[in-house]
Amino acid sequence: MPFVRLRHLRKNAGVRDLVSETGLAVSGLIMPYFVCEGKNTKERIDSLPGIYRLSIDNLIKDVKEAKNLGIKTVLIFGVSKDKDSRATPAYRKDGIVQKAVTQIKKDIGDIAVITDVCLCGYTTHGHCGIVVSPAAGRRPPDKFIIDNDYTLEILAKIALSHAKAGADFVAPSAMMDGQVKAIRDILDMNGFSCTKILGYSAKYASSFYGPFREALGSRPEFGDRKTYQMDYRNTDEALLEVGQDIKEGADIVMVKPALAYLDIISRVKQNFNIPLAAFNVSGEYSLVKEGAKKGIVNERDIILEILTAIKRAGADLIITYHAKEVAKWLRQ
Ligand code: PBG
Ligand code: ZN
């Protein structure tokens, strides 16, 4: 029986590097940011250690730092105290995201800006869509309806306002049916055919989003997101969602979260030839950070292992709160 002498290929670091199948590059990492109103503001987020709500001036400083480390793309989330039932603060010309994008584009060259397009950070009830039933008063947690098509109109307005501010990509994360098409249409009608769309295509209803909701103050006031985000028992459905987003005009598709969903990443990659992003979400980040702080795992080793595994599964791009620290390590 002939056999391959695999142990020889593992013998020293140089040879291991030579035959490694997966590489982690800074160019494939996207750093998420939370931007808030104010001046020289840097607010700690208890459940997201090392990540802050930054006012625009501090955001600019940090994005410059990221760029110097080789990070070429950032994802912007707006933190708004101004909220209403229809998320109108989300599409104001002088809204927080719109101002932040304008400033980044003015102050920093050669950086791609992606904006998250959703309602949940701007609605009083914290849901990603317009709640229509019951109309008013206290809503029993299991009895409310999200108006998908009304929400599409709002998402389209938000996306257009981000495009006008200069966003390179808009990234709808509301998981409404038809959201990519609604956005593609309004962008094209208004002369923004060059603005691209990153679809949060297969976004699961997940407990890994906890710290993010603290950061944004977007925890739903009643009910949960299971009526619009995906059921983690499903895989075929992820392919349907991704296929649909591609038909509707998505330029990049996404699987989210990443770690417990490597099989989904792998299947999507095998089925479609389109750039695939994975979102290494807030809960995944914070659990690792806390574990490392307690000395349960080696921080650097575990983060590199996790991100490399996400790439190995098939992700072309990774959105991760670790992006800056990893960029530093990869430089050394
Ligand atoms: C909002 C949105 C969420 C995330 C990205 N966009 C949270 C949610 O759906 O509740 C999660 C990101 C993270 O946890 O890092 N639609
Ligand atoms: Zn949302």
Coordinates of C-alpha atoms and ligand atoms in Angstrom, one line a residue:
M1 CA 0.0 0.0 0.0
P2 CA 1.6 3.3 -1.0
F3 CA 1.2 6.1 1.5
V4 CA 1.9 9.7 1.7
R5 CA 4.4 10.6 4.4
L6 CA 2.3 13.4 5.9
R7 CA 4.4 13.7 9.0
H8 CA 7.3 15.0 6.9
L9 CA 5.0 17.7 5.7
R10 CA 4.4 18.8 9.3
K11 CA 7.9 18.6 10.4
N12 CA 8.8 22.2 10.6
A13 CA 7.0 25.6 10.5
G14 CA 8.5 26.5 7.1
V15 CA 7.2 23.4 5.4
R16 CA 3.8 23.7 7.2
D17 CA 3.5 27.2 5.8
L18 CA 4.5 26.0 2.4
V19 CA 1.7 23.4 2.2
S20 CA -1.0 25.3 4.2
E21 CA -4.3 25.4 2.4
T22 CA -5.9 28.4 4.0
G23 CA -4.4 31.8 4.7
L24 CA -5.7 34.7 6.8
A25 CA -5.1 38.1 5.2
V26 CA -5.8 41.5 6.5
S27 CA -7.4 42.5 3.2
G28 CA -10.3 40.1 3.9
L29 CA -11.1 41.5 7.3
I30 CA -13.9 44.1 7.9
M31 CA -13.9 46.1 11.1
P32 CA -17.3 47.0 12.6
Y33 CA -17.8 50.4 14.3
F34 CA -20.5 51.9 16.5
V35 CA -20.9 55.6 16.0
C36 CA -22.8 58.0 18.3
E37 CA -23.5 61.7 18.6
G38 CA -21.2 63.9 20.6
K39 CA -17.6 65.1 20.7
N40 CA -14.6 63.2 21.9
T41 CA -16.9 60.4 23.2
K42 CA -15.6 56.9 23.8
E43 CA -18.2 54.9 25.6
R44 CA -17.4 51.5 27.0
I45 CA -19.9 48.7 26.1
D46 CA -20.0 46.4 29.1
S47 CA -20.7 43.2 27.3
L48 CA -18.3 44.0 24.4
P49 CA -14.9 44.5 25.9
G50 CA -12.5 46.6 23.9
I51 CA -15.2 48.0 21.6
Y52 CA -16.6 51.5 22.1
R53 CA -19.4 53.8 21.0
L54 CA -17.4 56.5 19.3
S55 CA -18.3 60.0 18.3
I56 CA -17.4 60.9 14.7
D57 CA -14.1 62.6 15.7
N58 CA -12.9 59.6 17.5
L59 CA -14.3 57.3 14.8
I60 CA -12.1 59.1 12.3
K61 CA -9.0 58.6 14.4
D62 CA -9.8 54.9 14.9
V63 CA -10.5 54.2 11.2
K64 CA -7.3 55.9 10.3
E65 CA -5.5 53.6 12.7
A66 CA -7.3 50.6 11.2
K67 CA -6.3 51.7 7.7
N68 CA -2.7 52.0 8.7
L69 CA -2.9 48.4 9.9
G70 CA -4.1 47.4 6.4
I71 CA -7.8 47.2 7.0
K72 CA -9.5 48.5 3.9
T73 CA -13.2 48.2 4.8
V74 CA -15.3 49.2 7.7
L75 CA -18.9 48.5 8.7
I76 CA -20.8 51.3 10.3
F77 CA -23.6 51.0 12.8
G78 CA -25.4 54.1 14.1
V79 CA -26.3 54.5 17.8
S80 CA -29.3 56.7 18.0
K81 CA -31.1 58.0 21.1
D82 CA -33.6 59.4 18.7
K83 CA -36.2 56.6 18.0
D84 CA -39.8 56.4 17.0
S85 CA -42.2 53.7 15.8
R86 CA -41.2 54.1 12.1
A87 CA -37.5 54.6 12.4
T88 CA -37.6 58.0 10.8
P89 CA -34.3 59.1 12.4
A90 CA -32.6 56.3 10.4
Y91 CA -33.0 58.2 7.1
R92 CA -32.4 61.8 8.0
K93 CA -29.8 63.6 6.0
D94 CA -28.1 64.6 9.1
G95 CA -28.5 61.3 10.9
I96 CA -25.5 59.8 12.7
V97 CA -24.6 57.3 10.0
Q98 CA -25.0 59.8 7.2
K99 CA -22.7 62.3 9.0
A100 CA -20.2 59.6 9.9
V101 CA -19.9 58.3 6.3
T102 CA -19.6 61.8 4.9
Q103 CA -16.8 62.6 7.3
I104 CA -14.9 59.3 6.6
K105 CA -15.1 59.9 2.9
K106 CA -13.9 63.5 3.4
D107 CA -11.0 62.7 5.7
I108 CA -9.8 59.3 4.6
G109 CA -9.0 58.1 1.1
D110 CA -9.1 54.6 -0.1
I111 CA -11.3 53.1 2.4
A112 CA -14.5 51.2 1.6
V113 CA -17.5 52.0 3.8
I114 CA -20.3 49.6 4.4
T115 CA -23.4 50.8 6.3
D116 CA -25.8 48.5 8.1
V117 CA -29.4 49.2 6.9
C118 CA -32.0 48.3 9.5
L119 CA -34.7 49.7 11.6
C120 CA -34.0 48.2 15.0
G121 CA -31.5 50.8 16.2
Y122 CA -34.1 53.5 15.5
T123 CA -37.4 52.0 16.6
T124 CA -38.8 52.4 20.1
H125 CA -39.8 48.8 20.1
G126 CA -36.4 47.6 18.9
H127 CA -37.7 45.4 16.0
C128 CA -36.2 45.4 12.6
G129 CA -39.5 46.2 10.9
I130 CA -42.6 48.2 11.2
V131 CA -44.9 46.7 13.8
V132 CA -48.5 46.9 12.7
S133 CA -50.5 44.7 15.1
P134 CA -51.8 45.2 17.6
A135 CA -51.9 48.9 16.6
A136 CA -51.3 50.4 20.0
G137 CA -51.0 49.8 23.6
R138 CA -49.3 46.9 25.3
R139 CA -48.5 44.1 22.9
P140 CA -48.4 40.5 24.1
P141 CA -45.0 39.1 23.2
D142 CA -46.4 36.4 20.9
K143 CA -48.9 38.6 19.1
F144 CA -47.4 41.2 16.8
I145 CA -47.1 41.4 13.1
I146 CA -44.2 43.0 11.1
D147 CA -45.4 44.6 7.9
N148 CA -42.8 43.3 5.5
D149 CA -43.7 45.5 2.5
Y150 CA -44.1 48.7 4.5
T151 CA -40.7 48.0 6.0
L152 CA -39.2 47.6 2.5
E153 CA -40.1 51.2 1.8
I154 CA -38.3 52.4 4.9
L155 CA -35.2 50.2 4.3
A156 CA -35.1 51.7 0.8
K157 CA -35.1 55.2 2.1
I158 CA -32.4 54.4 4.6
A159 CA -30.2 52.8 2.0
L160 CA -30.6 55.8 -0.4
S161 CA -29.7 58.2 2.4
H162 CA -26.5 56.2 3.1
A163 CA -25.7 56.1 -0.6
K164 CA -26.1 59.8 -0.9
A165 CA -23.7 60.2 2.0
G166 CA -21.1 58.2 0.1
A167 CA -21.4 54.6 1.3
D168 CA -19.8 52.1 -1.0
F169 CA -22.0 49.3 0.2
V170 CA -25.3 49.2 1.9
A171 CA -26.0 46.1 3.9
P172 CA -29.6 45.4 4.7
S173 CA -29.9 43.3 7.9
A174 CA -33.6 43.3 8.6
M175 CA -34.3 39.9 7.0
M176 CA -37.4 41.2 5.2
D177 CA -38.4 39.4 2.0
G178 CA -37.4 41.4 -1.1
Q179 CA -35.2 43.9 0.8
V180 CA -32.3 43.6 -1.7
K181 CA -34.5 44.2 -4.7
A182 CA -36.3 47.2 -3.0
I183 CA -32.9 48.8 -2.3
R184 CA -31.4 48.0 -5.7
D185 CA -34.4 49.6 -7.4
I186 CA -34.4 52.8 -5.4
L187 CA -30.6 53.1 -5.8
D188 CA -30.8 52.7 -9.6
M189 CA -33.7 55.1 -9.9
N190 CA -31.7 57.7 -8.1
G191 CA -28.5 57.4 -10.0
F192 CA -26.7 55.2 -7.5
S193 CA -26.2 52.2 -9.7
C194 CA -22.5 52.1 -8.5
T195 CA -23.5 51.6 -4.9
K196 CA -23.2 48.0 -4.1
I197 CA -25.3 45.7 -1.8
L198 CA -24.0 43.4 0.8
G199 CA -26.9 41.2 1.7
Y200 CA -27.3 39.7 5.2
S201 CA -28.7 36.8 3.4
A202 CA -28.7 33.9 5.8
K203 CA -29.1 35.6 9.1
Y204 CA -30.2 33.4 11.9
A205 CA -32.2 34.2 15.0
S206 CA -29.3 33.9 17.4
S207 CA -28.4 34.3 21.1
F208 CA -25.0 35.4 19.9
Y209 CA -26.2 38.9 19.2
G210 CA -26.6 39.8 22.9
P211 CA -23.7 42.3 23.2
F212 CA -24.5 44.0 20.0
R213 CA -28.0 44.8 21.2
E214 CA -26.5 46.4 24.3
A215 CA -24.2 48.5 22.1
L216 CA -27.1 49.7 20.0
G217 CA -29.9 49.7 22.6
S218 CA -31.9 47.5 20.2
R219 CA -33.2 44.7 22.4
P220 CA -36.8 44.1 21.3
E221 CA -39.3 45.5 23.8
F222 CA -41.6 42.5 23.3
G223 CA -41.4 39.2 21.4
D224 CA -38.3 38.1 19.6
R225 CA -36.9 38.1 16.0
K226 CA -37.8 34.5 15.2
T227 CA -40.6 35.6 12.8
Y228 CA -38.1 37.1 10.4
Q229 CA -34.6 35.8 11.2
M230 CA -33.8 32.2 10.3
D231 CA -34.4 29.1 12.4
Y232 CA -31.0 27.6 13.4
R233 CA -32.4 24.1 12.7
N234 CA -32.4 24.9 8.9
T235 CA -29.8 24.6 6.2
D236 CA -31.7 24.3 2.9
E237 CA -33.5 27.5 3.8
A238 CA -30.1 29.3 3.9
L239 CA -29.5 28.4 0.3
L240 CA -33.0 29.7 -0.6
E241 CA -32.3 33.0 1.1
V242 CA -28.9 33.3 -0.6
G243 CA -30.2 32.4 -4.0
Q244 CA -33.0 34.9 -3.6
D245 CA -30.6 37.7 -2.6
I246 CA -28.4 37.0 -5.6
K247 CA -31.4 37.1 -8.0
E248 CA -32.4 40.4 -6.4
G249 CA -29.0 41.9 -7.1
A250 CA -26.8 41.3 -4.1
D251 CA -23.1 41.8 -4.8
I252 CA -21.9 40.0 -1.7
V253 CA -23.9 37.6 0.4
M254 CA -23.4 36.8 4.1
V255 CA -23.9 34.0 6.6
K256 CA -24.3 35.2 10.2
P257 CA -23.3 34.2 12.9
A258 CA -20.2 32.4 11.8
L259 CA -18.8 30.0 14.4
A260 CA -21.8 27.7 15.0
Y261 CA -22.6 28.0 11.3
L262 CA -19.5 26.8 9.5
D263 CA -21.6 24.1 7.8
I264 CA -23.8 26.8 6.3
I265 CA -20.8 28.9 5.1
S266 CA -19.4 25.7 3.5
R267 CA -22.7 24.8 1.8
V268 CA -23.3 28.3 0.5
K269 CA -19.7 28.5 -0.8
Q270 CA -20.2 25.2 -2.7
N271 CA -23.4 26.2 -4.2
F272 CA -22.8 29.8 -5.4
N273 CA -20.0 31.6 -7.1
I274 CA -20.3 35.0 -5.4
P275 CA -18.2 36.7 -2.8
L276 CA -19.2 35.3 0.6
A277 CA -18.9 37.2 3.9
A278 CA -19.2 35.7 7.4
F279 CA -20.1 37.8 10.4
N280 CA -18.1 36.7 13.5
V281 CA -20.7 38.4 15.7
S282 CA -20.6 40.1 19.1
G283 CA -21.4 37.2 21.3
E284 CA -18.7 35.1 19.6
Y285 CA -16.2 37.9 20.2
S286 CA -17.1 38.5 23.8
L287 CA -17.1 34.9 24.9
V288 CA -13.6 34.5 23.5
K289 CA -12.4 37.8 25.2
E290 CA -13.8 36.7 28.5
G291 CA -12.4 33.2 28.3
A292 CA -9.0 34.7 27.4
K293 CA -9.2 37.1 30.3
K294 CA -9.8 34.2 32.7
G295 CA -6.9 32.3 31.3
I296 CA -9.0 29.5 30.0
V297 CA -7.6 29.9 26.5
N298 CA -4.7 31.7 24.8
E299 CA -6.2 34.8 23.3
R300 CA -4.1 35.2 20.2
D301 CA -4.0 31.5 19.4
I302 CA -7.7 31.0 19.7
I303 CA -8.6 34.1 17.7
L304 CA -6.3 33.1 14.8
E305 CA -7.7 29.5 14.9
I306 CA -11.3 30.7 14.9
L307 CA -10.8 33.2 12.0
T308 CA -8.8 30.7 10.0
A309 CA -11.5 28.1 10.5
I310 CA -14.1 30.5 9.2
K311 CA -12.0 31.1 6.1
R312 CA -11.4 27.3 5.7
A313 CA -15.2 26.8 5.7
G314 CA -15.4 29.0 2.7
A315 CA -15.8 32.6 3.7
D316 CA -14.0 35.1 1.5
L317 CA -14.5 38.0 3.9
I318 CA -14.9 38.1 7.6
I319 CA -16.6 40.9 9.5
T320 CA -15.0 40.7 13.0
Y321 CA -14.5 42.9 16.1
H322 CA -11.1 41.2 16.2
A323 CA -10.1 42.8 12.9
K324 CA -7.7 45.5 14.3
E325 CA -5.9 43.2 16.8
V326 CA -5.5 40.5 14.2
A327 CA -4.2 43.0 11.7
K328 CA -1.5 43.9 14.2
W329 CA -0.6 40.2 14.8
L330 CA -0.4 39.4 11.1
R331 CA 2.0 42.3 10.6
Q332 CA 4.5 41.0 13.1
Ligands
PBG1 C1 -29.4 44.5 13.3 C2 -28.2 43.7 13.4 C3 -27.8 42.8 14.4 C4 -26.5 42.5 14.1 C5 -26.1 43.1 13.0 N1 -27.2 43.9 12.5 C6 -28.5 42.3 15.6 C7 -29.8 41.7 15.5 O1 -30.3 41.3 14.5 O2 -30.4 41.6 16.6 C8 -25.7 41.5 15.0 C9 -24.2 41.8 15.0 C10 -23.5 41.3 16.2 O3 -24.0 40.6 17.1 O4 -22.3 41.5 16.2 N2 -30.4 44.0 12.4
ZN2 ZN -32.3 45.0 12.8

